[in-house]
PDB file of C-alpha atoms in Angstrom:
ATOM      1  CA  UNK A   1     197.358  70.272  61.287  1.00 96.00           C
ATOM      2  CA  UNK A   2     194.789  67.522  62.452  1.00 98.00           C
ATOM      3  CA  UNK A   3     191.758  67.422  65.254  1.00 98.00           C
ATOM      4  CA  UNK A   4     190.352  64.759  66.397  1.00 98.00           C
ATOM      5  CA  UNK A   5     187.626  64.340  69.035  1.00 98.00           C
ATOM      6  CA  UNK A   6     188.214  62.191  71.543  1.00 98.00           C
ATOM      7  CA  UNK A   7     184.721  60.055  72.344  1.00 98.00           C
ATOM      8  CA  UNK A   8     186.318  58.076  75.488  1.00 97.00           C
ATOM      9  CA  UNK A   9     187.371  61.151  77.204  1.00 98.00           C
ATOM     10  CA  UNK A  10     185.126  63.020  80.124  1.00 98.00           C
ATOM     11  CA  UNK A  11     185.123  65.915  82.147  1.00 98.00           C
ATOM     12  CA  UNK A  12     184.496  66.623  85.528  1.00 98.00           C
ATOM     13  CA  UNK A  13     184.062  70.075  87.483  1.00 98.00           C
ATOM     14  CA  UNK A  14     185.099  70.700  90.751  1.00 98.00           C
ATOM     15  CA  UNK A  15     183.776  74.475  91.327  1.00 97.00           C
ATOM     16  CA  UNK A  16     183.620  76.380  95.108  1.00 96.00           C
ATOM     17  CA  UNK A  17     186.069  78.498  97.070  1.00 94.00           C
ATOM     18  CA  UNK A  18     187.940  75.599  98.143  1.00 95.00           C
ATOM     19  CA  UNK A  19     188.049  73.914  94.662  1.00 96.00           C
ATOM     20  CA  UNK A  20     191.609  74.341  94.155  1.00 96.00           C
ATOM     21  CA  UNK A  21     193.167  73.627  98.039  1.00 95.00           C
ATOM     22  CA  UNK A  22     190.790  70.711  97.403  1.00 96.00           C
ATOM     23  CA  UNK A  23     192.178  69.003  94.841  1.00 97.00           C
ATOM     24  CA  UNK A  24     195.584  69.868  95.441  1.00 97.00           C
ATOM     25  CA  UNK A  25     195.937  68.262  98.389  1.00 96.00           C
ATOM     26  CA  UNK A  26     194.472  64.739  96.956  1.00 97.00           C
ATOM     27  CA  UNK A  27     196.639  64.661  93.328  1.00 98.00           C
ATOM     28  CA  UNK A  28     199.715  63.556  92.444  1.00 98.00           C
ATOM     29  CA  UNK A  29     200.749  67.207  90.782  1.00 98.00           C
ATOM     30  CA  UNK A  30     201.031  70.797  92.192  1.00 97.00           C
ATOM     31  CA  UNK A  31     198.024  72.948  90.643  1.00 97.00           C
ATOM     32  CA  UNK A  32     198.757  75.907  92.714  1.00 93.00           C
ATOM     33  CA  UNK A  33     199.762  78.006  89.876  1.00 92.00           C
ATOM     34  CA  UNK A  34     197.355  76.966  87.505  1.00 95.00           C
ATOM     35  CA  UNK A  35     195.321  79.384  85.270  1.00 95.00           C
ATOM     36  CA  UNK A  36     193.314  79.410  82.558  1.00 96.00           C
ATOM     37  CA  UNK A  37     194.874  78.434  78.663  1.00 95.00           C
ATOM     38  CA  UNK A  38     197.157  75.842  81.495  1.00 96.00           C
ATOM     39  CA  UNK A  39     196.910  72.606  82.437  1.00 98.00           C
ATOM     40  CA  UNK A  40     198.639  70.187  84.374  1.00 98.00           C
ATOM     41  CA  UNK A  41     198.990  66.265  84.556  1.00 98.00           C
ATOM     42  CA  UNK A  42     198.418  64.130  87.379  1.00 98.00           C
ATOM     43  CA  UNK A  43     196.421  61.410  89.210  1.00 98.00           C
ATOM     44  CA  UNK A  44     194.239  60.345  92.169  1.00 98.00           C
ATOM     45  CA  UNK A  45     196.082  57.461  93.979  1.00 98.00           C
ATOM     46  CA  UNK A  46     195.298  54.834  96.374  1.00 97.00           C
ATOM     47  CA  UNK A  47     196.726  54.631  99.997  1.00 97.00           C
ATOM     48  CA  UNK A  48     199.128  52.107  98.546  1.00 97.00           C
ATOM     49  CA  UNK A  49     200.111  54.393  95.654  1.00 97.00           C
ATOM     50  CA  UNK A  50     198.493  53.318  92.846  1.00 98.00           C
ATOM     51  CA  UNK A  51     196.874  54.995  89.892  1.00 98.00           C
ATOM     52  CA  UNK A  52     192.823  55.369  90.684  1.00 98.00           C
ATOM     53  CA  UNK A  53     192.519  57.811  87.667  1.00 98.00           C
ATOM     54  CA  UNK A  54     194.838  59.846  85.709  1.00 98.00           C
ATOM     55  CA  UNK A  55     193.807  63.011  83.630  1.00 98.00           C
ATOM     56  CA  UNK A  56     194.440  66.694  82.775  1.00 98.00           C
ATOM     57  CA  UNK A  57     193.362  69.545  84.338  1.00 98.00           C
ATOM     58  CA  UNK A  58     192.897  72.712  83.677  1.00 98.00           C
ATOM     59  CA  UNK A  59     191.114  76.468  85.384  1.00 98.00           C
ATOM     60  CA  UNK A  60     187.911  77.409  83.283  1.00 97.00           C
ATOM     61  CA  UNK A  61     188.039  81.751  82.618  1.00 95.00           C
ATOM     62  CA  UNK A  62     185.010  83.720  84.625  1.00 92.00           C
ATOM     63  CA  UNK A  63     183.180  83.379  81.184  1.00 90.00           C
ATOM     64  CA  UNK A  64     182.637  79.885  81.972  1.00 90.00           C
ATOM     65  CA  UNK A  65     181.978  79.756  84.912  1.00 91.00           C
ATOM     66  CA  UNK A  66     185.509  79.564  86.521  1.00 94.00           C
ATOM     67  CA  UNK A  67     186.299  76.231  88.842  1.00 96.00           C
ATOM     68  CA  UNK A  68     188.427  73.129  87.611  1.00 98.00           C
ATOM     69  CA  UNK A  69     188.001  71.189  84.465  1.00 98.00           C
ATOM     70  CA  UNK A  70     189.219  67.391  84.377  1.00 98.00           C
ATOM     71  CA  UNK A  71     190.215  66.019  80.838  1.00 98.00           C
ATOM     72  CA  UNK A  72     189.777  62.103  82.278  1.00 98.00           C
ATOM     73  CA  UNK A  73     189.052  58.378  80.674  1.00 98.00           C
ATOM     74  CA  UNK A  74     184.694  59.199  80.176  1.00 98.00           C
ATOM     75  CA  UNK A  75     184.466  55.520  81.585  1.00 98.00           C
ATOM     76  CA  UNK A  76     186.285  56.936  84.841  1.00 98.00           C
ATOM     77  CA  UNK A  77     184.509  60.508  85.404  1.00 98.00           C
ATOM     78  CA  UNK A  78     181.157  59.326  87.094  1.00 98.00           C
ATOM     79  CA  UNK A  79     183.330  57.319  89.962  1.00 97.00           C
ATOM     80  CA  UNK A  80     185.936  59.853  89.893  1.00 97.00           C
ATOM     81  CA  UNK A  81     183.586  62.340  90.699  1.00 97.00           C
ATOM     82  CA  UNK A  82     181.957  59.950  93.090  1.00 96.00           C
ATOM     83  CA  UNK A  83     185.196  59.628  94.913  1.00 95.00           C
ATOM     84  CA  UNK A  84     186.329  63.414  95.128  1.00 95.00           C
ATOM     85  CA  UNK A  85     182.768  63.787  96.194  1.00 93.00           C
ATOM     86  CA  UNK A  86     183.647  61.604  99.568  1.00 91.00           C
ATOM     87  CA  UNK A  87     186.624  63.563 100.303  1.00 92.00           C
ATOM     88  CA  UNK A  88     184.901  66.744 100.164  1.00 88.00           C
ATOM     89  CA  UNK A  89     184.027  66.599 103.997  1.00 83.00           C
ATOM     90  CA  UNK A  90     183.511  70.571 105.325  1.00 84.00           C
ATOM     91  CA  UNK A  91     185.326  71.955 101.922  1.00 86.00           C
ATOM     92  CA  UNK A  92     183.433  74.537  99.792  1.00 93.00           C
ATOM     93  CA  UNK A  93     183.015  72.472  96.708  1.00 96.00           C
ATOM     94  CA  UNK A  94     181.047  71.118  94.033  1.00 96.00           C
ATOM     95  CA  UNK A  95     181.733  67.736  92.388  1.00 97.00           C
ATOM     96  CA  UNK A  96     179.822  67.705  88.735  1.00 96.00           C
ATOM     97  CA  UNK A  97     180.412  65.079  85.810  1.00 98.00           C
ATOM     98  CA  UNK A  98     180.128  67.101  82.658  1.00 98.00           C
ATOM     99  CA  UNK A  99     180.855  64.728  80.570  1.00 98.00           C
ATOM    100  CA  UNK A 100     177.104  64.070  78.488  1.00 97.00           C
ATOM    101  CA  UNK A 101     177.840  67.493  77.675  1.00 96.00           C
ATOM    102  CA  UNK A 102     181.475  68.648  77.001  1.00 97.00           C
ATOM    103  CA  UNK A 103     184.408  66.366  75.576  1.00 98.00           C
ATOM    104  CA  UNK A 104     187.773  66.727  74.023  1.00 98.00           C
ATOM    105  CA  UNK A 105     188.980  67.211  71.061  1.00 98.00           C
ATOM    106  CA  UNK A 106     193.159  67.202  70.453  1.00 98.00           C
ATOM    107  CA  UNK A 107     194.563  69.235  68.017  1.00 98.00           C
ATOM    108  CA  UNK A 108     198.421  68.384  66.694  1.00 98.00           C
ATOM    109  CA  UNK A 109     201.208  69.337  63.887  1.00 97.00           C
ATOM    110  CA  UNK A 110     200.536  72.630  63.964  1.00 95.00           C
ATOM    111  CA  UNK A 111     200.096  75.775  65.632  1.00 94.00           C
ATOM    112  CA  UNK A 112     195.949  76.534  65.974  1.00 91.00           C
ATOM    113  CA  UNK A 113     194.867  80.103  63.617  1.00 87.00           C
ATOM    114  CA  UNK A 114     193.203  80.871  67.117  1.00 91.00           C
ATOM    115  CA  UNK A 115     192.628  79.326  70.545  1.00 93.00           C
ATOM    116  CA  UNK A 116     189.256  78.957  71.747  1.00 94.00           C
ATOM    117  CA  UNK A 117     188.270  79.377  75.208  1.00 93.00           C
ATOM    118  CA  UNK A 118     189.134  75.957  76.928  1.00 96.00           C
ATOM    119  CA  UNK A 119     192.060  75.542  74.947  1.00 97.00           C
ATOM    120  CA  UNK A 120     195.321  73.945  76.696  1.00 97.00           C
ATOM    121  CA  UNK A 121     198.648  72.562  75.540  1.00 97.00           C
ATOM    122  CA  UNK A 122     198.909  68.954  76.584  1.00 98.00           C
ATOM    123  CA  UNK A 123     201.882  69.127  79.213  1.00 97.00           C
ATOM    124  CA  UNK A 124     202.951  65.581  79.322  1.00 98.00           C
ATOM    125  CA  UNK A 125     204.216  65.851  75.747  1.00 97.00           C
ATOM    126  CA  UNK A 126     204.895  68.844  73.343  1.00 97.00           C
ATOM    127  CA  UNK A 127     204.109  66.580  70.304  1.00 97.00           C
ATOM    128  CA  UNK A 128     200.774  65.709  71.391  1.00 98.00           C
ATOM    129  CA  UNK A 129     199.656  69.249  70.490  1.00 98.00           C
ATOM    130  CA  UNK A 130     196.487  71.094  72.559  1.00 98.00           C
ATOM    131  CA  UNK A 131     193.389  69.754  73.941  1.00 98.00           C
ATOM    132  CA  UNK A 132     190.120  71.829  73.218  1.00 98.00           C
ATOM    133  CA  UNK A 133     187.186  71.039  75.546  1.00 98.00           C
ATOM    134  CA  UNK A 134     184.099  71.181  73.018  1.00 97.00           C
ATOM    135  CA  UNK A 135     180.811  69.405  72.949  1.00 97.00           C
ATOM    136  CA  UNK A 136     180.715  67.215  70.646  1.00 97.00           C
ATOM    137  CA  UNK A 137     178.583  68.317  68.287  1.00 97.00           C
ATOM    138  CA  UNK A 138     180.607  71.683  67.674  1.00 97.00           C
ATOM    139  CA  UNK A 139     183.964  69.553  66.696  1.00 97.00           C
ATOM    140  CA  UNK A 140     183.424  69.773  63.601  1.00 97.00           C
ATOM    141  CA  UNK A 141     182.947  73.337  63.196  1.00 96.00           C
ATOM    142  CA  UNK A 142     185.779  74.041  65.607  1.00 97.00           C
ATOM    143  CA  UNK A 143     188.282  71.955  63.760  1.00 96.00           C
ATOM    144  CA  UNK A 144     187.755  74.223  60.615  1.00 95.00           C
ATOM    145  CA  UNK A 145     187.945  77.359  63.313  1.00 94.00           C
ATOM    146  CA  UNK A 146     191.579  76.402  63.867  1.00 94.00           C
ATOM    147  CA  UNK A 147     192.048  75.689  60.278  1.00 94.00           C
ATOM    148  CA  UNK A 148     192.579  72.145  61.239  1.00 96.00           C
ATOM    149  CA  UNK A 149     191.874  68.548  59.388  1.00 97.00           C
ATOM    150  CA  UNK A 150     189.142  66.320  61.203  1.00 97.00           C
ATOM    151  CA  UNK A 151     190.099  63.245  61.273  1.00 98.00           C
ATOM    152  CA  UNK A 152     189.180  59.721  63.352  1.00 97.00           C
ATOM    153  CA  UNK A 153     190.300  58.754  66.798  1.00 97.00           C
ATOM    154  CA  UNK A 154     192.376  56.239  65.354  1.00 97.00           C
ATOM    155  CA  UNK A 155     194.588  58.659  63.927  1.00 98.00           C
ATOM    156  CA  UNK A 156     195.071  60.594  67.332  1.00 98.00           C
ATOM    157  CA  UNK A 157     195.599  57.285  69.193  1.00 98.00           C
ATOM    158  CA  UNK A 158     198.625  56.201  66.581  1.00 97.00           C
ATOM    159  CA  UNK A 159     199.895  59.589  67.012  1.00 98.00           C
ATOM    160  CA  UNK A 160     200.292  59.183  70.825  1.00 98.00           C
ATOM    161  CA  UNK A 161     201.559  55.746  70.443  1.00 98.00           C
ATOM    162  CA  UNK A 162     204.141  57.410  68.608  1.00 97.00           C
ATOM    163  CA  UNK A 163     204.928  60.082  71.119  1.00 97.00           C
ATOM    164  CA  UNK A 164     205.407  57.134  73.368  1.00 97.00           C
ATOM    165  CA  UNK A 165     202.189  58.829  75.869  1.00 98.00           C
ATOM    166  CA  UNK A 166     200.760  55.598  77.536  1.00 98.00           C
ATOM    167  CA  UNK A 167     196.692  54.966  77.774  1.00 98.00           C
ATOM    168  CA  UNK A 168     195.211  53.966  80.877  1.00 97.00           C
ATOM    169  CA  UNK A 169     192.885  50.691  80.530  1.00 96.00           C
ATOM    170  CA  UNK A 170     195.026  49.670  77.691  1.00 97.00           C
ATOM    171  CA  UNK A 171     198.795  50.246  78.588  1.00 98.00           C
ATOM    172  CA  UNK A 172     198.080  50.010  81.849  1.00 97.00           C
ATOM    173  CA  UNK A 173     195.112  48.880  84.289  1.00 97.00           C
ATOM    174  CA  UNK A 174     193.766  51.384  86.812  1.00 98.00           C
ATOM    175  CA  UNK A 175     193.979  50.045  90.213  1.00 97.00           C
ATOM    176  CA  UNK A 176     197.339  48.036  89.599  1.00 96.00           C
ATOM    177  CA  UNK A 177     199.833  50.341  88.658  1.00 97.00           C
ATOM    178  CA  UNK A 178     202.268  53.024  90.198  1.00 97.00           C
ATOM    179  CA  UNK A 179     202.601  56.349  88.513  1.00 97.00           C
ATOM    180  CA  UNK A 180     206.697  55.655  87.475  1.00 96.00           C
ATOM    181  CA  UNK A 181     205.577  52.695  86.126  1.00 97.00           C
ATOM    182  CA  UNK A 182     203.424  54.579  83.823  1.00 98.00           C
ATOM    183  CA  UNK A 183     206.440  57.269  83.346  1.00 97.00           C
ATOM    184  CA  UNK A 184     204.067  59.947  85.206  1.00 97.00           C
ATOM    185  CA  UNK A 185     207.399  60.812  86.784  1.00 95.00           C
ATOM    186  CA  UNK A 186     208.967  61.456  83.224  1.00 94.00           C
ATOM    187  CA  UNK A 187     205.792  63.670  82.311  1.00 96.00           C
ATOM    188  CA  UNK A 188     205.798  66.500  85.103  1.00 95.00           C
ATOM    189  CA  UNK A 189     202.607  64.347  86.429  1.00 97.00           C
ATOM    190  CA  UNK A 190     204.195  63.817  89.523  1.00 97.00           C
ATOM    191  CA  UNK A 191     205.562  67.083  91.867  1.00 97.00           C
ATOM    192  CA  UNK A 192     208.162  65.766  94.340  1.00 95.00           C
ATOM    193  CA  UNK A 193     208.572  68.689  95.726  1.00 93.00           C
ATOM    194  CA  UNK A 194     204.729  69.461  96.562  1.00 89.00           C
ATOM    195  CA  UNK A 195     203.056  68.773 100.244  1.00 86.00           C
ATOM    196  CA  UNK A 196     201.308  65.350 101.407  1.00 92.00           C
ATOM    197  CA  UNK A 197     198.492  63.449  99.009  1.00 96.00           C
ATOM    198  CA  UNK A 198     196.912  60.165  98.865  1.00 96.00           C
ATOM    199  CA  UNK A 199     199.758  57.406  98.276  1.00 96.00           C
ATOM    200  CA  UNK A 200     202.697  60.331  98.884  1.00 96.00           C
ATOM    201  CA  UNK A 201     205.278  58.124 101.034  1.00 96.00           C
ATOM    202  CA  UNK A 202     204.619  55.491  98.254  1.00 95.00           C
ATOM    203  CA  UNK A 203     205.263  57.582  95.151  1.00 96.00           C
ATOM    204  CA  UNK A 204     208.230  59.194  96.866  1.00 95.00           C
ATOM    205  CA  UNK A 205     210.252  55.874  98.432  1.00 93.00           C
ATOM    206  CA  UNK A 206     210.195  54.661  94.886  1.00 92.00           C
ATOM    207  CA  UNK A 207     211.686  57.871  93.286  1.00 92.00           C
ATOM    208  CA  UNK A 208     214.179  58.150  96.300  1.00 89.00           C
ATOM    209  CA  UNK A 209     214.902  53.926  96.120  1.00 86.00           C
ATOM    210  CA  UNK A 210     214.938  53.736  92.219  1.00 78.00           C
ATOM    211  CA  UNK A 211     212.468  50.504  93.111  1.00 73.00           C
ATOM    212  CA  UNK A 212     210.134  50.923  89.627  1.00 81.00           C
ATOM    213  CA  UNK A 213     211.214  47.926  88.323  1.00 88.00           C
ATOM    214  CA  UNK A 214     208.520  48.063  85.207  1.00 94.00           C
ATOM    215  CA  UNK A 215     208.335  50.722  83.153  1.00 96.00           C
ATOM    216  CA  UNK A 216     206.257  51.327  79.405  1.00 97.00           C
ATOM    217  CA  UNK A 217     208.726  51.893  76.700  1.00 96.00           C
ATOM    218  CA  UNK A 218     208.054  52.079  73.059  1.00 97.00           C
ATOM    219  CA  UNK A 219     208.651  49.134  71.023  1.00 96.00           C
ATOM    220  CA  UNK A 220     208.655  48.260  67.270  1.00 96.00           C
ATOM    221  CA  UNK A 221     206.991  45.445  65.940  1.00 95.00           C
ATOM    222  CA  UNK A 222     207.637  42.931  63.465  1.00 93.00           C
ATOM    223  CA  UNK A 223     204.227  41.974  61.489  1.00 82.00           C
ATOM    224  CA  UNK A 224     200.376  42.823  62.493  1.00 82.00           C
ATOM    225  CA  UNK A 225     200.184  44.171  65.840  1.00 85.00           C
ATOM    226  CA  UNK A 226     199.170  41.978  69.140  1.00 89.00           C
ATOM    227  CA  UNK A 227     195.760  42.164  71.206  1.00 92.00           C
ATOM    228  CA  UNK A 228     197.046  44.479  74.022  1.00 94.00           C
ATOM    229  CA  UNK A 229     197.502  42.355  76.783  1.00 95.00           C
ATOM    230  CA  UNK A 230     199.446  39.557  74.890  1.00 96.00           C
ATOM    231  CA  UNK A 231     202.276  38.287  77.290  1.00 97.00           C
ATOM    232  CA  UNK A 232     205.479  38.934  75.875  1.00 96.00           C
ATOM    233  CA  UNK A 233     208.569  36.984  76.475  1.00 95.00           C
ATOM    234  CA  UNK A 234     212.351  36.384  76.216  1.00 94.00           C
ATOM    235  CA  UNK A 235     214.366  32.848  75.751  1.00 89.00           C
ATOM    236  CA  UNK A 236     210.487  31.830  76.921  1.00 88.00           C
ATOM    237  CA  UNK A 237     210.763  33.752  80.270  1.00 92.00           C
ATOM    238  CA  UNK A 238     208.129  36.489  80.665  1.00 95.00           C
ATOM    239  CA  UNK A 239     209.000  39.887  80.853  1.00 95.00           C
ATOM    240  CA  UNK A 240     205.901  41.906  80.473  1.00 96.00           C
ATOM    241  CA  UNK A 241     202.869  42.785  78.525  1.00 97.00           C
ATOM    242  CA  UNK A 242     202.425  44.131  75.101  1.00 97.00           C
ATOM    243  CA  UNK A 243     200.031  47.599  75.399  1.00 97.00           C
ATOM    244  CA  UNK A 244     198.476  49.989  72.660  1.00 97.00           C
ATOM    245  CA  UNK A 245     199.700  49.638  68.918  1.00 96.00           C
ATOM    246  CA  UNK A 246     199.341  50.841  65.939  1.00 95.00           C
ATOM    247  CA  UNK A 247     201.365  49.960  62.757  1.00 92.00           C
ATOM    248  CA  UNK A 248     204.362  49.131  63.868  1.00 94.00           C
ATOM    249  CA  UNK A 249     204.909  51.247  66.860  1.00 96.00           C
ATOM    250  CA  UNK A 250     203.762  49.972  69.814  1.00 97.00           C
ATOM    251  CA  UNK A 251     204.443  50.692  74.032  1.00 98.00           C
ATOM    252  CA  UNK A 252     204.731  47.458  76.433  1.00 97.00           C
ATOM    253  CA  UNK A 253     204.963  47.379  79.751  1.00 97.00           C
ATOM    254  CA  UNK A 254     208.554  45.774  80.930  1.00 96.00           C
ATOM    255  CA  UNK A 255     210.471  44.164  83.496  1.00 95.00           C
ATOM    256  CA  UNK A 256     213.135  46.366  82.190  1.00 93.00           C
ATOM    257  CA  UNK A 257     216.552  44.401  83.460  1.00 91.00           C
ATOM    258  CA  UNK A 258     214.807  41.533  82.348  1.00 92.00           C
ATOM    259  CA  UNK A 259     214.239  43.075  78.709  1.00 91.00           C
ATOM    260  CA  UNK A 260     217.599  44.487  78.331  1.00 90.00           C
ATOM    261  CA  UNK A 261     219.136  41.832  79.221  1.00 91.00           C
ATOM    262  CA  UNK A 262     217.364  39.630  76.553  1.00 90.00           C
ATOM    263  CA  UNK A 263     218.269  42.233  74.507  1.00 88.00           C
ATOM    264  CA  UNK A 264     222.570  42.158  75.531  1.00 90.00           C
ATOM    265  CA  UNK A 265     221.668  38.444  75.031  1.00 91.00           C
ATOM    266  CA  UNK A 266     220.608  38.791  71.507  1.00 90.00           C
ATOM    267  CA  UNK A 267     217.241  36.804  73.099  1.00 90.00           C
ATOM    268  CA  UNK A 268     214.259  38.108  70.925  1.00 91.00           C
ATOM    269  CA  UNK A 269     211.357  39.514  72.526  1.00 94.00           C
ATOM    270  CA  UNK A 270     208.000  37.937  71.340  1.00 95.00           C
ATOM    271  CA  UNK A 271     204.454  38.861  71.780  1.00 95.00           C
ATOM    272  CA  UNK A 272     202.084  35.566  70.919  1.00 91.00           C
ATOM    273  CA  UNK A 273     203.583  34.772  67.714  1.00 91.00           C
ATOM    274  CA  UNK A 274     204.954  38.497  66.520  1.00 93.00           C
ATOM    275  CA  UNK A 275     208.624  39.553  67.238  1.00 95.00           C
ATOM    276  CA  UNK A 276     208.667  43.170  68.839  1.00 94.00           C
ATOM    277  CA  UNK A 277     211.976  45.729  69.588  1.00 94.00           C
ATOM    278  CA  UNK A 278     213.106  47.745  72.091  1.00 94.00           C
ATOM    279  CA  UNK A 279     212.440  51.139  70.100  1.00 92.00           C
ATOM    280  CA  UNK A 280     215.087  52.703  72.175  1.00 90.00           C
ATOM    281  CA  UNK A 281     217.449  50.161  74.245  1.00 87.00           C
ATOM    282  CA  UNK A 282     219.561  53.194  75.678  1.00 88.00           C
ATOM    283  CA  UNK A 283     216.820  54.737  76.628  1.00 85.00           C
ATOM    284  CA  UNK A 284     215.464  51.774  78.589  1.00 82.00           C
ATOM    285  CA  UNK A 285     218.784  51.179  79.950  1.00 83.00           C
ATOM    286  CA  UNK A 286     218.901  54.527  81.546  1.00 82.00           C
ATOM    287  CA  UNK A 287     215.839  53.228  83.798  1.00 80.00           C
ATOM    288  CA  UNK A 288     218.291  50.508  85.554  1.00 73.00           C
ATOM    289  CA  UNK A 289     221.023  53.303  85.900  1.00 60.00           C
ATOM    290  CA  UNK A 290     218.743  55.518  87.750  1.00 54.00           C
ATOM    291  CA  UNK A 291     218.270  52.655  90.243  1.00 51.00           C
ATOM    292  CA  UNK A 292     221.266  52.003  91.072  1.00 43.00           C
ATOM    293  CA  UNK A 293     222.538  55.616  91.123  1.00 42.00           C
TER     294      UNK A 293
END
């Protein structure tokens, strides 16, 4: 079993008797049921629908204080909590970036000896084992609590690449993408079935039209892997955007008729100078069918 803490990851607190009616009615995902050792996935969207900030949350026991714990992108949790701090109108709530003082570390490949207050299982992937939220100084020491391996972020970030989990700022870019897009919809981040909030009618024409016409698949690569970002294209037509790699597993974000059909072609798929694979071209496929089901 590894750990690894997380240094770009933050947490914010939204704490009051209106914390939870609060946030539900502004994320993407239904937190209703939520309870501590639970977490769920989902984002704060624009109007228009697109990702502001995605992250994990989670109910903190009475011990600590109770309220709602955000596992976010650190870079994002001061104007995250800026922003929930504008909707808060007449609700009974407090806003609080915790992030100078508590962080994340994930634990995977194995089941922890124990499971320390603060302790969730990620829910957007089973493979991506638990999140602990720990200061950082006390990683270390918690780590060899669970009886698990310390090891560098690096090694967390190629297991999620991996898993086929995309990374906001690097897979995609906050601000310019829609939550299928990032497969939110795949990862329970979304809740169809929950009431109105911010960018609803958006989120839910596309799941109803099949419109997502870009996804981010997992790819293989041939040779060293590109600067995320690189354009990648087909018989010199572009098709998307190489994101987060490591080795030779990699996730891009597609135009996926355009990819697949490069791919029926026989057309390679090239990234700067390296040639990169569909990791899963069935898979990818199965994103066209659902539009036009």
């Amino acid at each position: 079993m590894k750990a690894a803490f997380l240094p770009d990851r933050g947490v914010v607190k939204i704490a009051g008797d209106d914390a939870r009616a609060f946030l539900n009615n502004l994320i993407t995902s239904d937190i209703d049921d939520l309870a501590p050792g639970r977490a769920r996935f989902g984002a704060l969207l624009t109007p228009q629908g697109k990702i502001v900030a995605d992250f994990l949350v989670t109910e903190a026991p009475a011990g600590h204080g109770g309220g709602l714990l955000i596992d976010c992108p650190r870079e994002l949790a001061k104007p995250l909590a800026t922003k929930l701090g504008f909707y808060k109108l007449r609700a009974k709530v407090t806003v609080e970036n915790l992030s100078d003082g508590l962080g994340v570390l994930a634990v995977w490949d194995g089941e922890p000896m124990m499971k320390p207050d603060l302790t969730f299982a990620d829910p957007r992937n089973a493979a991506l084992g638990y999140r602990i939220l720990v200061p950082a100084d006390l990683a270390e020491k918690t780590a060899s609590v669970l009886g698990a391996e310390l090891v560098d972020e690096p090694a967390y970030e190629a297991h999620r690449i991996a898993c086929g989990v995309p990374r906001g700022g690097i897979d995609f870019a906050y601000g310019d993408a829609f939550p299928h897009e990032t497969n939110m919809d795949r990862m329970a981040g979304v809740d169809f079935d929950k009431g109105c909030y911010i960018g609803q009618e958006v989120v839910s024409r596309m799941q109803h039209r099949g419109t997502a016409r870009t996804r981010i698949v997992p790819v293989t690569l041939d040779g060293t892997t590109p600067v995320a970002g690189t354009e990648i294209r087909a018989a010199d037509k572009p098709v998307g955007s190489m994101g987060s790699s490591a080795g030779h597993n990699g996730l891009a974000l597609l135009r996926i008729d355009r990819a697949t059909d490069a791919f029926d072609a026989g057309a390679a798929l090239i990234a700067g100078d390296i040639t990169i694979h569909l990791a899963d071209p069935e898979a990818a496929r199965a994103f066209i069918a659902k539009k036009h089901a």
